[in-house]
Coordinates of C-alpha atoms and ligand atoms in Angstrom, one line a residue:
M88 CA 30.5 28.5 3.9
I89 CA 29.0 25.1 3.5
T90 CA 30.4 24.7 -0.1
R91 CA 33.8 25.7 1.2
I92 CA 33.6 23.2 4.0
V93 CA 32.5 20.4 1.8
A94 CA 35.3 21.1 -0.6
L95 CA 37.7 21.1 2.2
G96 CA 36.3 17.9 3.5
T97 CA 36.8 16.3 0.2
A98 CA 40.4 17.5 0.1
L99 CA 40.9 16.0 3.6
V100 CA 39.5 12.6 2.6
L101 CA 41.7 12.6 -0.5
M102 CA 44.7 13.5 1.7
T103 CA 44.0 10.9 4.3
A104 CA 43.2 8.3 1.7
G105 CA 46.7 8.9 0.4
C106 CA 47.8 7.9 3.9
S107 CA 49.8 11.0 4.5
A108 CA 50.5 11.1 8.2
D109 CA 53.5 13.3 7.5
P110 CA 52.7 16.8 8.8
G111 CA 54.9 18.4 6.2
A112 CA 53.2 16.6 3.3
E113 CA 50.2 18.9 2.8
A114 CA 52.4 22.0 2.7
A115 CA 53.6 20.8 -0.7
G116 CA 50.3 20.8 -2.5
P117 CA 47.4 23.3 -2.6
A118 CA 44.9 20.6 -1.8
G119 CA 46.0 20.3 1.9
P120 CA 43.3 20.6 4.5
G121 CA 44.9 23.8 5.9
T122 CA 45.9 25.4 9.1
I123 CA 44.1 25.3 12.4
G124 CA 44.6 28.2 14.8
L125 CA 45.1 27.0 18.4
A126 CA 44.9 29.9 20.8
M127 CA 45.8 28.8 24.4
P128 CA 45.9 31.0 27.5
T129 CA 49.2 30.3 29.2
E130 CA 52.2 28.1 29.6
T131 CA 52.6 28.7 33.3
S132 CA 50.1 25.9 34.0
A133 CA 51.3 22.4 32.9
R134 CA 47.8 21.4 31.6
W135 CA 47.6 24.0 28.9
V136 CA 51.0 23.0 27.6
S137 CA 49.7 19.4 27.3
D138 CA 46.4 20.6 25.8
G139 CA 48.2 22.6 23.1
G140 CA 50.7 19.9 22.4
N141 CA 48.1 17.1 22.2
M142 CA 45.9 19.0 19.8
K143 CA 48.9 19.9 17.6
K144 CA 49.9 16.3 17.4
Q145 CA 46.4 15.1 16.7
F146 CA 45.6 17.7 14.0
E147 CA 48.9 16.9 12.3
L148 CA 48.1 13.2 12.2
L149 CA 45.0 14.2 10.2
G150 CA 47.1 16.2 7.8
Y151 CA 46.5 19.7 9.1
T152 CA 49.1 22.2 10.0
T153 CA 48.7 24.2 13.2
D154 CA 49.4 27.6 14.5
L155 CA 49.7 27.1 18.2
K156 CA 50.0 30.3 20.3
Y157 CA 50.1 30.9 24.1
A158 CA 49.1 34.4 25.3
D159 CA 51.0 34.6 28.6
D160 CA 47.7 35.1 30.4
D161 CA 47.4 38.5 28.8
I162 CA 44.1 39.4 27.3
A163 CA 45.3 41.9 24.7
T164 CA 48.0 39.4 23.5
Q165 CA 45.3 36.7 23.0
V166 CA 43.0 39.0 21.1
S167 CA 45.8 40.0 18.8
Q168 CA 47.0 36.4 18.3
I169 CA 43.5 35.4 17.3
G170 CA 43.3 38.4 14.9
E171 CA 46.5 37.3 13.3
M172 CA 45.2 33.8 12.9
V173 CA 42.1 35.1 11.2
D174 CA 44.3 37.3 8.9
G175 CA 46.5 34.3 8.2
D176 CA 43.4 32.5 6.8
V177 CA 43.2 29.6 9.3
K178 CA 40.4 27.1 8.5
A179 CA 39.2 26.9 12.1
L180 CA 40.0 28.3 15.5
V181 CA 40.2 26.4 18.8
V182 CA 40.3 28.8 21.7
G183 CA 41.1 28.4 25.4
A184 CA 40.1 31.9 26.5
I185 CA 41.8 33.9 29.1
D186 CA 38.9 36.3 29.7
G187 CA 35.8 34.5 28.4
S188 CA 34.1 37.9 27.6
A189 CA 36.9 39.7 25.9
L190 CA 36.8 38.0 22.4
T191 CA 33.5 39.4 21.1
S192 CA 35.0 41.7 18.4
V193 CA 37.8 39.5 17.3
L194 CA 35.3 36.6 16.8
E195 CA 33.1 38.9 14.7
K196 CA 36.1 39.1 12.4
A197 CA 36.4 35.3 12.4
A198 CA 32.7 35.0 11.6
A199 CA 33.0 37.5 8.7
A200 CA 35.8 35.3 7.3
D201 CA 33.6 32.1 7.7
I202 CA 36.0 30.6 10.3
P203 CA 34.4 28.1 12.7
V204 CA 35.3 28.5 16.3
I205 CA 35.5 25.8 19.0
S206 CA 35.5 27.0 22.6
Y207 CA 38.1 24.8 24.4
D208 CA 37.7 23.9 28.1
R209 CA 36.5 27.4 29.0
L210 CA 33.2 28.8 27.6
I211 CA 33.6 31.9 25.4
R212 CA 30.8 34.3 26.4
D213 CA 28.8 37.2 25.0
T214 CA 29.1 36.2 21.3
P215 CA 27.0 34.3 18.8
N216 CA 30.2 33.4 17.0
I217 CA 31.2 30.1 18.5
D218 CA 30.1 26.9 17.0
Y219 CA 30.8 24.2 19.7
Y220 CA 32.2 23.8 23.2
A221 CA 34.4 20.9 24.3
T222 CA 35.0 20.6 28.1
F223 CA 34.7 18.5 31.2
D224 CA 31.6 18.4 33.4
N225 CA 32.7 21.6 35.3
F226 CA 29.9 21.4 38.0
K227 CA 30.9 17.8 38.7
V228 CA 34.5 19.0 39.2
G229 CA 33.3 21.1 42.1
V230 CA 31.1 18.4 43.4
L231 CA 34.2 16.1 43.6
Q232 CA 36.1 18.7 45.5
G233 CA 33.3 19.3 47.9
K234 CA 32.8 15.6 48.5
A235 CA 36.6 15.2 49.1
I236 CA 36.2 17.5 52.1
V237 CA 33.0 16.0 53.4
D238 CA 34.2 12.4 53.0
R239 CA 37.3 13.3 55.1
L240 CA 35.8 15.5 57.8
K241 CA 32.4 13.8 58.0
P242 CA 30.6 16.9 59.3
A243 CA 27.2 15.1 59.3
T244 CA 28.3 12.5 61.9
A245 CA 31.5 13.7 63.5
K246 CA 31.3 16.0 66.5
G247 CA 32.8 19.1 64.9
P248 CA 32.3 21.9 64.2
F249 CA 35.1 22.1 61.7
T250 CA 36.7 25.2 60.2
I251 CA 36.9 25.7 56.4
E252 CA 38.1 28.4 54.1
L253 CA 37.0 28.8 50.5
F254 CA 38.9 29.7 47.4
A255 CA 37.6 30.1 43.8
G256 CA 39.2 30.5 40.4
S257 CA 39.5 33.5 38.1
P258 CA 36.2 35.5 38.0
D259 CA 36.6 36.1 34.2
D260 CA 36.7 32.3 33.6
N261 CA 33.2 30.9 33.2
N262 CA 34.4 27.6 34.7
A263 CA 35.3 29.2 38.0
T264 CA 31.6 29.7 38.9
F265 CA 30.7 26.2 37.9
F266 CA 33.4 24.7 40.1
F267 CA 32.4 26.9 43.0
N268 CA 28.7 26.1 42.6
G269 CA 29.4 22.4 42.3
A270 CA 31.5 22.4 45.5
M271 CA 29.0 24.5 47.4
S272 CA 26.1 22.2 46.5
V273 CA 27.9 19.7 48.7
L274 CA 29.3 22.0 51.4
R275 CA 26.5 24.6 51.8
P276 CA 24.2 22.3 53.8
H277 CA 27.0 21.7 56.4
I278 CA 27.8 25.4 56.5
S279 CA 24.1 26.2 57.1
S280 CA 23.9 23.5 59.8
G281 CA 26.9 25.1 61.6
K282 CA 29.1 22.0 61.3
L283 CA 31.4 23.7 58.8
V284 CA 32.4 27.2 59.9
V285 CA 34.1 29.8 57.6
R286 CA 35.8 31.8 60.3
S287 CA 37.0 34.6 57.8
G288 CA 33.3 35.2 56.9
Q289 CA 34.3 35.2 53.2
H290 CA 31.7 33.0 51.4
E291 CA 30.7 35.0 48.4
F292 CA 32.3 34.2 45.0
A293 CA 33.4 37.8 44.6
D294 CA 35.3 37.7 47.9
I295 CA 37.1 34.4 47.3
A296 CA 37.9 34.5 43.6
T297 CA 41.5 34.4 42.5
L298 CA 42.3 36.5 39.5
R299 CA 44.1 34.5 36.7
W300 CA 44.2 31.4 39.0
D301 CA 47.4 32.9 40.5
G302 CA 49.0 30.8 43.2
E303 CA 50.8 33.8 44.7
V304 CA 47.5 35.7 45.0
A305 CA 46.0 32.7 46.8
K306 CA 49.1 32.4 49.1
A307 CA 48.8 36.1 50.2
R308 CA 45.0 35.7 50.9
M309 CA 45.6 32.5 52.8
A310 CA 48.3 34.1 54.9
S311 CA 46.1 37.1 55.7
I312 CA 43.2 34.8 56.7
L313 CA 45.5 32.8 58.9
S314 CA 46.7 35.8 60.8
K315 CA 43.3 37.5 61.1
S316 CA 41.0 34.5 61.8
Y317 CA 43.1 31.6 63.0
A318 CA 45.5 33.0 65.6
S319 CA 43.7 31.0 68.2
A320 CA 41.9 28.4 66.1
R321 CA 42.8 25.5 63.8
L322 CA 42.0 25.4 60.1
D323 CA 40.5 22.0 59.2
A324 CA 39.8 22.3 55.4
V325 CA 40.4 24.5 52.4
L326 CA 38.4 24.3 49.2
S327 CA 40.8 25.0 46.4
P328 CA 39.7 24.9 42.8
Y329 CA 43.0 24.2 41.1
D330 CA 46.4 22.7 41.9
G331 CA 48.4 25.9 41.3
I332 CA 46.2 27.7 43.8
S333 CA 46.5 24.7 46.2
R334 CA 50.3 24.9 46.1
G335 CA 50.1 28.7 47.0
I336 CA 47.8 27.9 49.9
L337 CA 50.1 25.1 51.1
A338 CA 53.0 27.5 51.1
A339 CA 51.1 29.9 53.3
L340 CA 50.0 27.1 55.6
Q341 CA 53.5 25.8 56.0
A342 CA 54.7 29.3 56.8
G343 CA 51.9 29.5 59.4
G344 CA 53.3 26.4 61.1
Y345 CA 51.0 23.8 59.6
G346 CA 52.3 20.4 58.6
T347 CA 53.6 19.0 61.9
A348 CA 52.3 16.3 64.1
A349 CA 51.1 18.9 66.5
K350 CA 49.5 21.0 63.8
P351 CA 48.6 18.8 60.8
L352 CA 47.7 20.3 57.5
P353 CA 44.0 20.8 56.7
V354 CA 42.2 18.8 54.1
I355 CA 43.0 20.6 50.8
T356 CA 41.5 19.9 47.4
G357 CA 42.8 20.7 43.8
Q358 CA 42.3 20.2 40.1
D359 CA 44.3 19.2 37.0
A360 CA 46.6 16.5 38.5
E361 CA 49.6 18.6 37.9
A362 CA 52.8 16.6 38.5
D363 CA 54.0 18.9 41.2
S364 CA 50.7 18.5 43.1
V365 CA 50.5 14.7 42.5
K366 CA 53.9 14.6 44.3
L367 CA 52.3 16.5 47.2
I368 CA 49.4 14.1 47.2
A369 CA 51.9 11.1 47.3
A370 CA 53.6 12.9 50.2
G371 CA 50.3 13.3 52.1
R372 CA 50.4 17.1 51.9
Q373 CA 47.6 17.8 49.4
S374 CA 44.5 15.6 50.0
Q375 CA 43.0 15.4 46.5
T376 CA 43.0 16.6 42.9
V377 CA 40.5 16.3 40.1
Y378 CA 42.1 14.7 37.1
K379 CA 40.9 15.7 33.6
D380 CA 42.6 13.8 30.9
T381 CA 43.7 16.5 28.5
R382 CA 44.5 13.9 25.8
E383 CA 40.8 13.0 25.7
L384 CA 39.7 16.7 25.6
A385 CA 42.2 17.3 22.7
K386 CA 40.7 14.3 20.9
V387 CA 37.1 15.7 21.3
A388 CA 38.1 19.2 20.1
V389 CA 40.1 17.8 17.1
R390 CA 37.2 15.5 16.1
M391 CA 34.7 18.4 16.4
T392 CA 36.8 20.7 14.2
D393 CA 37.6 18.0 11.6
M394 CA 33.9 17.0 11.4
L395 CA 32.8 20.6 11.0
L396 CA 35.3 21.2 8.3
R397 CA 34.0 18.1 6.5
G398 CA 30.5 19.5 6.7
E399 CA 29.4 16.8 9.2
T400 CA 27.7 17.4 12.6
P401 CA 29.9 16.6 15.6
P402 CA 28.3 14.6 18.4
V403 CA 27.4 16.5 21.6
N404 CA 26.0 15.4 25.0
D405 CA 24.8 18.7 26.5
T406 CA 22.8 21.4 24.8
E407 CA 21.4 23.3 27.8
Q408 CA 23.9 23.8 30.6
Y409 CA 26.3 26.2 28.9
H410 CA 24.5 29.4 27.9
N411 CA 27.1 32.0 27.0
G412 CA 24.8 35.0 27.4
V413 CA 23.7 34.9 23.8
K414 CA 22.9 31.2 23.1
A415 CA 23.1 27.8 24.7
V416 CA 26.2 26.3 23.1
S417 CA 26.3 22.7 21.9
T418 CA 28.7 21.0 24.2
F419 CA 30.6 17.7 24.5
L420 CA 31.3 17.0 28.2
L421 CA 33.9 14.6 29.5
Q422 CA 33.9 13.2 33.0
P423 CA 36.4 14.4 35.6
V424 CA 37.9 11.9 38.0
D425 CA 38.7 12.1 41.8
V426 CA 42.3 11.3 42.5
D427 CA 44.0 11.0 45.9
K428 CA 46.8 9.0 47.5
S429 CA 44.9 5.8 47.2
N430 CA 44.4 5.7 43.5
Y431 CA 46.9 8.1 41.8
R432 CA 49.2 5.3 40.7
R433 CA 46.5 3.3 39.1
I434 CA 44.8 6.2 37.4
L435 CA 47.7 8.4 36.4
V436 CA 50.6 6.0 36.0
D437 CA 48.9 2.9 34.8
G438 CA 46.7 5.1 32.7
G439 CA 49.8 6.4 31.0
Y440 CA 49.2 10.1 31.9
Y441 CA 52.6 10.2 33.7
T442 CA 55.5 7.9 34.0
A443 CA 56.4 6.8 37.5
E444 CA 59.6 8.8 37.0
Q445 CA 57.7 12.0 36.3
L446 CA 56.1 11.7 39.8
S447 CA 59.3 10.9 41.7
G448 CA 61.6 13.3 43.4
Ligands
GAL1082 C1 40.2 26.3 34.2 C2 40.4 24.9 33.9 C3 41.1 24.2 35.0 C4 42.4 24.9 35.4 C5 42.2 26.4 35.5 C6 43.5 27.1 35.7 O1 39.5 27.0 33.2 O2 39.2 24.3 33.6 O3 41.3 22.8 34.6 O4 43.3 24.6 34.4 O5 41.5 26.9 34.4 O6 44.3 27.0 34.5

């Protein structure tokens, strides 16, 4: 494996020394650095479309070709796409898993073919056959969401008590527990003191998880909670882990009469800074989102893969937090950023993530 990697690395150096930024160039000669398999979960969420596109672009600038596939949030499809990439002799795999525990056998096949694997954004669990993990500080994402609620309601000093409902992400995505635990590290003391009250009584991760991060599932759950627990009470805050879920929750709240001067919307969090949600933030409907610059994550994953293929050791900044059930995976963590109405223009528009036009209308 190492010999092969070093040979590849040399080929890559020769290629890049020849200044070939043309993605088609390496296809002409046998010495090209080869194809990278990019297995992404879904195109229904804007971020994964950017993740895939950004990596494709960056790998191509280094002279690689890419095989970018989206699996429509279907586990069997993702397993077979990865299997085909292995059979197609990709040089490395970068995987954003749908179900973090469903890839054990296909990654055995990748290992048998000496194909290194980078776990992208979501940790792949229950396998020794991943080499590195590139992600954001997922616990901190939850902390930012919890803080967004506490900073607005001020349960420690305001009279209260305030009502809150809790939503978590997909139970098969390792990140969902990290987000929830991070948020609860901030919210739990106020729930224990009685200043924040979960009227539905649904606190446990299993009760509040949202399979496949599906906004429609969240909308139905929110509607049912409103009718069962809030017929005669006001809802003050909703912990939502992701913008697509927040939009589903908002739809149920609006159908339940929230969003008027007499019945203002609760504080509601989010994640990913999806354009549709940033517009809701600008309009004062969603309170906050957690921005994760997918361009940076793509850069980290591309650098990791390229260094591995050159036989070098990619830098990491966490070797303990992300145990996948078999081993602690060497991880590079990026920092998530709290975004709301007061700073979205500076961070997202001035930062070049969106044009002002993309956020208008
Ligand atoms: C998570 C990811 C979030 C969000 C969510 C739904 O794994 O970390 O940023 O995209 O999936 O797609």
